[in-house]
Tab-separated table of C-alpha atoms in Angstrom:
chain	number	residue	atom	x	y	z
M	118	UNK	CA	-163.661	-55.301	14.040
M	119	UNK	CA	-159.989	-54.350	13.697
M	120	UNK	CA	-160.224	-51.831	16.338
M	121	UNK	CA	-160.680	-52.464	19.902
M	122	UNK	CA	-161.645	-49.703	22.436
M	123	UNK	CA	-159.110	-48.063	23.688
M	124	UNK	CA	-157.699	-49.448	27.223
M	125	UNK	CA	-158.960	-47.339	30.166
M	126	UNK	CA	-155.755	-45.080	31.729
M	127	UNK	CA	-154.705	-46.719	34.796
M	128	UNK	CA	-155.782	-44.093	37.696
M	129	UNK	CA	-154.464	-45.974	40.257
M	130	UNK	CA	-151.769	-43.442	40.808
M	131	UNK	CA	-153.916	-40.350	40.973
M	132	UNK	CA	-154.783	-41.554	44.571
M	133	UNK	CA	-151.166	-41.200	45.514
M	134	UNK	CA	-150.782	-37.756	43.663
M	135	UNK	CA	-153.297	-36.698	46.040
M	136	UNK	CA	-151.821	-38.436	49.078
M	137	UNK	CA	-148.822	-36.442	48.182
M	138	UNK	CA	-150.558	-32.908	47.829
M	139	UNK	CA	-152.345	-33.876	51.138
M	140	UNK	CA	-148.931	-34.118	53.131
M	141	UNK	CA	-148.228	-31.190	51.586
M	142	UNK	CA	-150.891	-29.031	53.478
M	143	UNK	CA	-150.932	-31.118	56.247
M	144	UNK	CA	-147.203	-29.990	56.438
M	145	UNK	CA	-147.237	-26.495	56.076
M	146	UNK	CA	-150.616	-25.333	57.428
M	147	UNK	CA	-151.606	-24.860	60.965
M	148	UNK	CA	-155.373	-25.509	62.131
M	149	UNK	CA	-156.896	-22.090	63.062
M	150	UNK	CA	-157.939	-22.019	66.513
M	151	UNK	CA	-157.472	-18.454	66.903
M	152	UNK	CA	-159.367	-17.845	70.233
M	153	UNK	CA	-158.731	-15.008	72.863
M	154	UNK	CA	-159.942	-12.037	74.032
M	155	UNK	CA	-160.611	-8.907	72.482
M	156	UNK	CA	-159.995	-5.309	74.024
M	157	UNK	CA	-159.492	-1.665	73.334
M	158	UNK	CA	-156.894	0.419	74.246
M	159	UNK	CA	-157.316	3.540	75.333
M	160	UNK	CA	-155.990	6.691	73.251
M	161	UNK	CA	-152.914	8.209	73.874
M	162	UNK	CA	-153.923	11.199	76.253
M	163	UNK	CA	-152.887	14.484	74.552
M	164	UNK	CA	-150.112	16.085	76.165
M	165	UNK	CA	-151.954	19.471	76.287
M	166	UNK	CA	-155.204	18.318	77.786
M	167	UNK	CA	-155.609	19.184	81.219
M	168	UNK	CA	-155.873	16.127	83.436
M	169	UNK	CA	-158.842	17.099	85.304
M	170	UNK	CA	-160.778	15.961	82.239
M	171	UNK	CA	-160.592	12.569	83.091
M	172	UNK	CA	-162.486	13.080	86.683
M	173	UNK	CA	-164.833	10.237	87.413
M	174	UNK	CA	-166.603	9.951	91.025
M	175	UNK	CA	-165.130	7.582	93.352
M	176	UNK	CA	-167.932	5.851	93.627
M	177	UNK	CA	-168.191	4.696	89.951
M	178	UNK	CA	-165.078	3.071	89.783
M	179	UNK	CA	-163.787	0.058	90.989
M	180	UNK	CA	-159.819	-0.770	91.058
M	181	UNK	CA	-158.308	-4.004	90.410
M	182	UNK	CA	-154.598	-4.513	91.303
M	183	UNK	CA	-152.300	-7.289	90.719
M	184	UNK	CA	-149.342	-7.143	92.365
M	185	UNK	CA	-145.928	-9.126	91.010
M	186	UNK	CA	-146.656	-12.277	93.332
M	187	UNK	CA	-149.804	-12.417	91.248
M	188	UNK	CA	-152.061	-11.617	94.393
M	189	UNK	CA	-155.166	-9.560	93.891
M	190	UNK	CA	-157.089	-7.009	95.374
M	191	UNK	CA	-160.028	-5.434	94.504
M	192	UNK	CA	-161.646	-2.284	95.579
M	193	UNK	CA	-159.467	-2.485	98.610
M	194	UNK	CA	-159.750	-5.915	99.780
M	195	UNK	CA	-157.594	-8.997	98.877
M	196	UNK	CA	-159.229	-11.521	97.215
M	197	UNK	CA	-158.989	-14.687	95.483
M	198	UNK	CA	-159.678	-14.716	92.089
M	199	UNK	CA	-163.025	-17.201	92.529
M	200	UNK	CA	-164.707	-14.300	94.427
M	201	UNK	CA	-163.906	-11.318	91.639
M	202	UNK	CA	-166.198	-11.926	89.434
M	203	UNK	CA	-169.908	-11.842	92.384
M	204	UNK	CA	-167.487	-8.709	93.594
M	205	UNK	CA	-167.366	-7.497	90.113
M	206	UNK	CA	-171.137	-8.304	89.177
M	207	UNK	CA	-172.595	-6.438	92.332
M	208	UNK	CA	-170.570	-3.351	91.738
M	209	UNK	CA	-171.962	-3.101	88.052
M	210	UNK	CA	-175.671	-4.103	88.892
M	211	UNK	CA	-175.880	-1.956	92.244
M	212	UNK	CA	-179.157	-4.005	93.010
M	213	UNK	CA	-179.831	-2.386	96.296
M	214	UNK	CA	-178.762	1.099	95.195
M	215	UNK	CA	-176.166	1.621	97.670
M	216	UNK	CA	-173.812	5.077	97.715
M	217	UNK	CA	-170.806	3.429	97.406
M	218	UNK	CA	-171.589	1.418	94.580
M	219	UNK	CA	-171.740	3.085	90.818
M	220	UNK	CA	-174.723	5.625	90.076
M	221	UNK	CA	-176.845	4.892	87.388
M	222	UNK	CA	-178.256	7.199	84.709
M	223	UNK	CA	-181.426	6.852	82.721
M	224	UNK	CA	-180.374	6.308	79.117
M	225	UNK	CA	-182.784	6.342	76.247
M	226	UNK	CA	-181.659	3.135	73.894
M	227	UNK	CA	-183.086	3.255	70.644
M	228	UNK	CA	-185.417	0.608	70.175
M	229	UNK	CA	-185.896	-0.537	73.854
M	230	UNK	CA	-186.471	2.537	76.059
M	231	UNK	CA	-185.188	4.015	79.223
M	232	UNK	CA	-182.836	1.780	80.845
M	233	UNK	CA	-180.730	2.774	84.313
M	234	UNK	CA	-177.467	1.968	82.521
M	235	UNK	CA	-174.304	1.765	85.345
M	236	UNK	CA	-171.515	4.359	84.898
M	237	UNK	CA	-169.093	1.696	86.906
M	238	UNK	CA	-165.814	1.301	85.581
M	239	UNK	CA	-163.617	-1.487	86.371
M	240	UNK	CA	-160.005	0.119	86.525
M	241	UNK	CA	-157.263	-2.679	86.061
M	242	UNK	CA	-153.597	-2.079	87.244
M	243	UNK	CA	-150.767	-4.638	87.130
M	244	UNK	CA	-147.510	-4.996	88.198
M	245	UNK	CA	-144.378	-5.069	85.380
M	246	UNK	CA	-143.892	-8.340	87.142
M	247	UNK	CA	-147.482	-9.921	86.800
M	248	UNK	CA	-147.539	-13.208	84.728
M	249	UNK	CA	-149.378	-13.139	81.810
M	250	UNK	CA	-151.376	-16.010	83.062
M	251	UNK	CA	-152.735	-14.119	86.061
M	252	UNK	CA	-153.406	-10.989	83.852
M	253	UNK	CA	-155.396	-12.917	81.362
M	254	UNK	CA	-157.013	-14.710	84.247
M	255	UNK	CA	-158.266	-11.623	85.256
M	256	UNK	CA	-159.484	-10.464	82.378
M	257	UNK	CA	-161.217	-13.616	81.833
M	258	UNK	CA	-162.802	-13.225	85.362
M	259	UNK	CA	-164.170	-9.527	84.035
M	260	UNK	CA	-165.498	-10.725	80.881
M	261	UNK	CA	-167.602	-13.601	82.776
M	262	UNK	CA	-169.070	-11.206	85.055
M	263	UNK	CA	-170.189	-9.023	82.255
M	264	UNK	CA	-171.670	-11.735	80.088
M	265	UNK	CA	-173.307	-13.071	83.141
M	266	UNK	CA	-175.110	-9.537	83.270
M	267	UNK	CA	-175.924	-9.557	79.995
M	268	UNK	CA	-177.116	-12.802	79.750
M	269	UNK	CA	-179.430	-12.114	82.712
M	270	UNK	CA	-180.557	-8.826	81.096
M	271	UNK	CA	-181.024	-10.932	77.488
M	272	UNK	CA	-183.373	-13.557	79.644
M	273	UNK	CA	-185.299	-10.719	81.550
M	274	UNK	CA	-186.212	-9.165	78.520
M	275	UNK	CA	-185.781	-11.409	75.291
M	276	UNK	CA	-186.283	-14.793	77.483
M	277	UNK	CA	-182.800	-16.404	75.709
M	278	UNK	CA	-179.325	-16.289	76.669
M	279	UNK	CA	-177.164	-13.510	74.893
M	280	UNK	CA	-175.672	-15.167	72.498
M	281	UNK	CA	-178.806	-16.435	70.936
M	282	UNK	CA	-180.517	-13.198	70.473
M	283	UNK	CA	-180.053	-11.562	67.162
M	284	UNK	CA	-177.706	-8.516	66.001
M	285	UNK	CA	-180.110	-5.751	67.072
M	286	UNK	CA	-180.883	-6.855	70.241
M	287	UNK	CA	-177.291	-7.762	71.041
M	288	UNK	CA	-176.422	-4.198	70.488
M	289	UNK	CA	-178.966	-2.975	72.791
M	290	UNK	CA	-177.608	-5.255	75.427
M	291	UNK	CA	-174.064	-4.228	74.786
M	292	UNK	CA	-175.317	-0.659	75.335
M	293	UNK	CA	-177.759	-1.454	78.192
M	294	UNK	CA	-174.414	-3.128	79.954
M	295	UNK	CA	-171.170	-1.695	78.510
M	296	UNK	CA	-167.954	-3.072	79.025
M	297	UNK	CA	-166.191	-0.474	80.960
M	298	UNK	CA	-162.719	-2.351	81.441
M	299	UNK	CA	-160.285	0.425	81.732
M	300	UNK	CA	-156.395	-0.718	81.533
M	301	UNK	CA	-154.854	1.854	83.297
M	302	UNK	CA	-151.243	3.380	82.494
M	303	UNK	CA	-148.791	1.446	83.739
M	304	UNK	CA	-147.687	2.123	87.430
M	305	UNK	CA	-145.744	0.468	89.940
M	306	UNK	CA	-148.425	-1.333	91.805
M	307	UNK	CA	-145.721	-3.285	94.620
M	308	UNK	CA	-144.483	-0.725	96.551
M	309	UNK	CA	-141.162	-1.538	97.603
D	245	UNK	CA	-182.848	-64.217	42.066
D	246	UNK	CA	-182.574	-64.659	38.483
D	247	UNK	CA	-180.574	-61.514	37.956
D	248	UNK	CA	-177.993	-62.475	39.799
D	249	UNK	CA	-177.727	-66.054	39.424
D	250	UNK	CA	-177.498	-66.187	36.063
D	251	UNK	CA	-175.108	-68.729	33.792
D	252	UNK	CA	-172.196	-66.149	34.122
D	253	UNK	CA	-172.684	-66.852	37.808
D	254	UNK	CA	-168.713	-68.933	38.007
D	255	UNK	CA	-167.406	-65.992	36.368
D	256	UNK	CA	-164.426	-64.001	38.794
D	257	UNK	CA	-165.375	-61.638	40.643
D	258	UNK	CA	-164.068	-57.730	38.544
D	259	UNK	CA	-161.606	-56.217	40.187
D	260	UNK	CA	-162.470	-53.160	42.844
D	261	UNK	CA	-162.549	-49.965	40.973
D	262	UNK	CA	-160.297	-47.639	42.864
D	263	UNK	CA	-160.871	-44.704	40.837
D	264	UNK	CA	-162.680	-43.307	43.151
D	265	UNK	CA	-160.035	-43.828	45.920
D	266	UNK	CA	-158.410	-40.156	44.018
D	267	UNK	CA	-161.819	-38.512	44.610
D	268	UNK	CA	-161.623	-39.439	48.254
D	269	UNK	CA	-158.539	-38.182	48.720
D	270	UNK	CA	-159.020	-34.917	47.049
D	271	UNK	CA	-162.021	-34.356	49.127
D	272	UNK	CA	-159.637	-34.819	52.139
D	273	UNK	CA	-157.049	-32.746	50.815
D	274	UNK	CA	-160.110	-29.647	50.095
D	275	UNK	CA	-160.851	-30.316	53.450
D	276	UNK	CA	-157.266	-29.401	55.116
D	277	UNK	CA	-157.120	-26.539	52.667
D	278	UNK	CA	-160.214	-24.699	53.716
D	279	UNK	CA	-159.883	-25.440	57.389
D	280	UNK	CA	-156.138	-24.374	58.073
D	281	UNK	CA	-154.122	-21.836	57.168
D	282	UNK	CA	-150.602	-21.357	55.770
D	283	UNK	CA	-147.943	-20.936	58.234
D	284	UNK	CA	-146.853	-17.629	57.367
D	285	UNK	CA	-143.938	-17.335	59.815
D	286	UNK	CA	-141.611	-19.607	61.627
D	287	UNK	CA	-141.964	-19.271	65.207
D	288	UNK	CA	-138.714	-18.775	66.975
D	289	UNK	CA	-140.094	-18.189	70.241
D	290	UNK	CA	-142.109	-20.771	72.391
D	291	UNK	CA	-145.296	-19.660	73.208
D	292	UNK	CA	-147.720	-21.673	75.342
D	293	UNK	CA	-150.777	-19.484	75.430
D	294	UNK	CA	-152.842	-18.987	78.873
D	295	UNK	CA	-156.198	-20.602	79.015
D	296	UNK	CA	-159.293	-18.453	79.571
D	297	UNK	CA	-163.136	-19.491	79.324
D	298	UNK	CA	-164.657	-16.305	77.685
D	299	UNK	CA	-162.763	-16.227	74.612
D	300	UNK	CA	-164.134	-15.375	70.960
D	301	UNK	CA	-162.994	-15.915	67.587
D	302	UNK	CA	-160.868	-13.618	65.853
D	303	UNK	CA	-162.821	-12.073	62.989
D	304	UNK	CA	-160.776	-10.846	59.920
D	305	UNK	CA	-157.783	-12.916	60.123
D	306	UNK	CA	-156.176	-11.159	57.267
D	307	UNK	CA	-156.735	-7.729	58.878
D	308	UNK	CA	-154.414	-8.888	61.857
D	309	UNK	CA	-150.741	-8.549	62.215
D	310	UNK	CA	-149.223	-10.891	64.913
D	311	UNK	CA	-146.671	-9.897	67.959
D	312	UNK	CA	-145.415	-12.884	69.474
D	313	UNK	CA	-143.591	-12.642	72.682
D	314	UNK	CA	-141.999	-15.649	74.829
D	315	UNK	CA	-138.418	-17.499	75.402
D	316	UNK	CA	-136.566	-17.826	72.188
D	317	UNK	CA	-136.716	-21.571	71.339
D	318	UNK	CA	-133.744	-23.771	71.751
D	319	UNK	CA	-131.766	-23.503	68.390
D	320	UNK	CA	-131.835	-19.424	69.220
D	321	UNK	CA	-131.033	-19.031	73.047
D	322	UNK	CA	-127.310	-19.348	72.795
D	323	UNK	CA	-127.333	-16.343	70.566
D	324	UNK	CA	-130.733	-14.177	72.335
D	325	UNK	CA	-130.834	-15.883	75.854
D	326	UNK	CA	-134.003	-17.189	78.146
D	327	UNK	CA	-135.644	-13.843	78.351
D	328	UNK	CA	-138.800	-13.110	76.917
D	329	UNK	CA	-138.283	-11.368	73.659
D	330	UNK	CA	-140.520	-10.325	70.838
D	331	UNK	CA	-140.657	-11.859	67.189
D	332	UNK	CA	-142.069	-9.655	64.622
D	333	UNK	CA	-142.402	-11.400	61.579
D	334	UNK	CA	-139.588	-13.516	61.095
D	335	UNK	CA	-137.046	-12.274	63.463
D	336	UNK	CA	-136.476	-10.930	67.195
D	337	UNK	CA	-137.001	-7.057	68.114
D	338	UNK	CA	-137.117	-4.735	70.281
D	339	UNK	CA	-140.092	-2.630	71.517
D	340	UNK	CA	-139.074	0.322	69.391
D	341	UNK	CA	-139.476	-1.697	66.289
D	342	UNK	CA	-143.002	-2.214	66.907
D	343	UNK	CA	-143.663	1.315	65.427
D	344	UNK	CA	-142.211	0.533	61.901
D	345	UNK	CA	-143.705	-3.352	61.939
D	346	UNK	CA	-147.165	-1.561	62.176
D	347	UNK	CA	-146.730	1.210	60.036
D	348	UNK	CA	-146.056	-1.494	57.584
D	349	UNK	CA	-148.399	-3.446	58.318
D	350	UNK	CA	-151.260	-0.828	57.795
D	351	UNK	CA	-149.385	0.288	54.417
D	352	UNK	CA	-150.235	-3.103	53.239
D	353	UNK	CA	-153.918	-2.885	54.001
D	354	UNK	CA	-156.446	-1.161	51.975
D	355	UNK	CA	-157.928	2.538	53.060
D	356	UNK	CA	-161.100	0.993	54.265
D	357	UNK	CA	-159.638	-1.818	55.855
D	358	UNK	CA	-157.364	0.578	58.147
D	359	UNK	CA	-159.565	1.324	60.824
D	360	UNK	CA	-160.328	-2.452	61.300
D	361	UNK	CA	-156.688	-3.808	61.949
D	362	UNK	CA	-156.263	-5.680	64.438
D	363	UNK	CA	-152.927	-6.534	66.880
D	364	UNK	CA	-153.089	-9.776	68.011
D	365	UNK	CA	-150.754	-10.242	71.086
D	366	UNK	CA	-149.418	-14.239	71.314
D	367	UNK	CA	-147.531	-13.902	74.367
D	368	UNK	CA	-146.429	-16.898	76.611
D	369	UNK	CA	-148.320	-17.545	80.063
D	370	UNK	CA	-145.390	-17.035	82.085
D	371	UNK	CA	-144.038	-13.776	80.307
D	372	UNK	CA	-144.059	-11.418	83.149
D	373	UNK	CA	-146.043	-8.380	82.332
D	374	UNK	CA	-143.279	-5.314	82.235
D	375	UNK	CA	-142.881	-6.514	78.061
D	376	UNK	CA	-146.118	-6.650	77.613
D	377	UNK	CA	-147.063	-3.057	79.010
D	378	UNK	CA	-144.428	-1.999	77.049
D	379	UNK	CA	-145.930	-3.156	73.940
D	380	UNK	CA	-149.385	-1.797	74.876
D	381	UNK	CA	-147.486	1.466	75.169
D	382	UNK	CA	-145.818	1.684	71.943
D	383	UNK	CA	-149.447	0.213	70.199
D	384	UNK	CA	-151.000	3.383	72.061
D	385	UNK	CA	-148.475	5.649	70.760
D	386	UNK	CA	-148.740	3.912	67.071
D	387	UNK	CA	-152.553	4.462	67.815
D	388	UNK	CA	-153.136	0.607	66.758
D	389	UNK	CA	-155.721	0.043	69.501
D	390	UNK	CA	-157.766	-2.920	68.588
D	391	UNK	CA	-155.909	-5.728	70.375
D	392	UNK	CA	-156.387	-9.338	70.903
D	393	UNK	CA	-154.916	-11.501	73.527
D	394	UNK	CA	-154.523	-14.517	72.131
D	395	UNK	CA	-155.822	-18.064	74.890
D	396	UNK	CA	-156.448	-21.248	74.732
D	397	UNK	CA	-160.079	-22.165	75.634
D	398	UNK	CA	-160.667	-23.942	78.527
D	399	UNK	CA	-162.963	-26.676	78.635
């Protein structure tokens, strides 16, 4: 009976220690909000290669130009950025099989079957004076157009929007509606 | 009633145990440790990212190298001016240094991951495309073809 039980260690300061640690991490780290647009650059052309190889039929290409004042030219007409998406959608889907819009080739997609895949390519050209903001806005509209067409395809064939499809179905959709955005060789768009 | 209303009813209220407080704070700590990442480099350029609605999340952050483009911050403006500059790692660089930067980044990755390397372009929205086109051309020359334009998600 001589010995009493040992007194509990005062643990109220562990909270302070933990707070200090917490503050340290709050100061030195950043919240990871890393969003953006993913792109693939075309490989550098081989200098020995002849230019003729890259011949693309005129009707299969839509040129989107942004000049140094951030004005937009799609196809051959100037337009506002809000009209671009519909223009590109019409170009890529070609619903009426217009001979001036891209041709489609029946392609055999694994796991799906035949589907007329559009051969349309969007060529994006910009000036050295274009602002990055305008450039990203245009890129965004182009991606939006492709995403909407993919959504339509997914709804029609699977009854679900594109993002809720499983991986295999997403692959099929991507093959059926490719995202062909070409970032052309830099050149001066604005004629002086 | 009999359980609580015993004879020792009038004793003083026991002190609130603060032992679990540390657990709560630790939980907060772990939350922040998991959701945030260490700032590897100090930003020497001001970057206000452009807005976009169709953004996707960057996958494999460990395989990405960052190229910051923007106006130098106040402290460096006297030295480097207010024109848009390229920042690689911790210092101001020119377009010609990108080749070495990409080579070094590639070297630090394992053989299998090199094909998945992504170059993240973190540019200010007021930057002119000229400098970005130069960077893109240089990246093509280094065959670092996967790029990622960083943007804010628009509401």
